[in-house]
Coordinates of C-alpha atoms in Angstrom, one line a residue:
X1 CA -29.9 -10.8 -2.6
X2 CA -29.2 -7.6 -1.0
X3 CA -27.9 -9.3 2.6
X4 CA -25.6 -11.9 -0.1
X5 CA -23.8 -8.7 -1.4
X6 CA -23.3 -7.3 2.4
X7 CA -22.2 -10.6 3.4
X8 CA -19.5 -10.8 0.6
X9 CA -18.8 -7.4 0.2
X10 CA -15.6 -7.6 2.9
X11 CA -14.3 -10.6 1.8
X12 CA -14.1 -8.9 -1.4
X13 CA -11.8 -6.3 0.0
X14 CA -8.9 -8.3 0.4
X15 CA -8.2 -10.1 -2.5
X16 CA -5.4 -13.3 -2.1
X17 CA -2.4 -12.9 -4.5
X18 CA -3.1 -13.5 -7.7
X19 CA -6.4 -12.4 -7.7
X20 CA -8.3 -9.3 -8.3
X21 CA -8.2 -7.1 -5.4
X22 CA -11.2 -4.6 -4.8
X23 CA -10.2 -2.1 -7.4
X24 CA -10.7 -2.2 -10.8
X25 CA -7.8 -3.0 -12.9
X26 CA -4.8 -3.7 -10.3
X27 CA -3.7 -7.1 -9.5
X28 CA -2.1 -8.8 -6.6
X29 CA 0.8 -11.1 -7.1
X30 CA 4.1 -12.6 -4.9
X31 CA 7.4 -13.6 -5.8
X32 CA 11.2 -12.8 -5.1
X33 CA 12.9 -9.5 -6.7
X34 CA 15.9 -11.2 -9.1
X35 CA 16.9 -7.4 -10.9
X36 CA 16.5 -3.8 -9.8
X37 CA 17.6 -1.4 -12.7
X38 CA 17.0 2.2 -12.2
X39 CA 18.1 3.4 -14.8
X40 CA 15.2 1.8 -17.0
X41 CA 13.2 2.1 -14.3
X42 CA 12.5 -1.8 -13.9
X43 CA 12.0 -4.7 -11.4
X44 CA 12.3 -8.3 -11.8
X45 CA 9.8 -10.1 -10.0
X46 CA 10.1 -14.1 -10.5
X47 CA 6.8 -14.2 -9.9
X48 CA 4.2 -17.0 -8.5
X49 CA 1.0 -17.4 -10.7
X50 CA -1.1 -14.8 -11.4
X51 CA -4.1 -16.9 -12.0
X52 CA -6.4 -13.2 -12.5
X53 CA -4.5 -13.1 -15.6
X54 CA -3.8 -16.7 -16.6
X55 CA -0.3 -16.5 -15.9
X56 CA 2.1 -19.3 -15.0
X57 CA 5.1 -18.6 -12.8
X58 CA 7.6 -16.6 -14.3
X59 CA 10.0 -14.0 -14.2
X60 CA 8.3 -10.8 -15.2
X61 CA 9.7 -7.1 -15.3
X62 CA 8.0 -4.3 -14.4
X63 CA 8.2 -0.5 -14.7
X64 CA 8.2 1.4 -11.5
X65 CA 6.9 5.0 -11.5
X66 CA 6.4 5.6 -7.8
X67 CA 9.7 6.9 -5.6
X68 CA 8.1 5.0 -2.6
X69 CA 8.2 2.2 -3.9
X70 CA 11.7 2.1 -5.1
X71 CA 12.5 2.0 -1.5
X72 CA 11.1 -0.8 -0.3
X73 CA 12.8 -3.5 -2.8
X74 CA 16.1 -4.9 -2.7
X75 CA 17.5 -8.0 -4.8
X76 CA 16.5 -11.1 -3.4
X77 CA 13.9 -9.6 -1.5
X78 CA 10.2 -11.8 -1.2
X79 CA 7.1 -9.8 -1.4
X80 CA 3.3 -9.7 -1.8
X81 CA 2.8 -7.0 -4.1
X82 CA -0.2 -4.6 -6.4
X83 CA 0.0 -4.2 -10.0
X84 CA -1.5 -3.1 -13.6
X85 CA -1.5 -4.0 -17.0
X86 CA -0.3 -0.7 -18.8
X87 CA -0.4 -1.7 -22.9
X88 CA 1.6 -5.1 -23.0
X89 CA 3.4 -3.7 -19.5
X90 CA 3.0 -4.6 -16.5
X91 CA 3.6 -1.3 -13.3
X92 CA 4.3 -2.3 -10.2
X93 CA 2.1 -0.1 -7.8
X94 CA 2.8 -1.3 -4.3
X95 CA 4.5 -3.2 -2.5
X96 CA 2.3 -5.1 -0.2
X97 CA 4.2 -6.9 2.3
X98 CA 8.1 -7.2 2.2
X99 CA 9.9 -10.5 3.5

């Protein structure tokens, strides 16, 4: 049992989008950036499925906290990208890999 968990244990490191990466309580999605308002501090990611969470494709907004990240999105942009659920919000953490 103990040599199945080793064996696994990278793969479950690098989760694909939409799944659950390694840490507890982020998420991984893609999708293209379609809004960027800073003054609300919000992104608009029409986003692929998220099938971790049971959601279809859809546009969905989310609030950015994190100066770094602000600078790597632009409108139209296509990423790979980390997130949390935050109440009925959704944060966008990290931008995994930028188009």
């Amino acid at each position: 049992m103990l040599a199945l968990v080793a064996a696994l244990a990278p793969a479950l490191a690098f989760g694909q989008p939409g799944q659950a990466p390694a840490k507890p309580g982020t998420y991984q999605g893609s999708g293209v950036v379609v809004a960027i308002d800073r003054d609300m501090n919000r992104v608009t990611i029409e986003a692929e499925p998220v099938e971790a969470l049971k959601l279809p494709a859809l546009a969905l907004a989310f609030i950015v906290y994190d100066e770094r990240v602000w600078k790597r999105v632009y409108k139209g942009q296509k990423l790979d990208f980390e997130f949390m659920k935050q109440g009925n919000n959704f944060v966008l953490l990290r931008v995994l890999k930028p188009s």
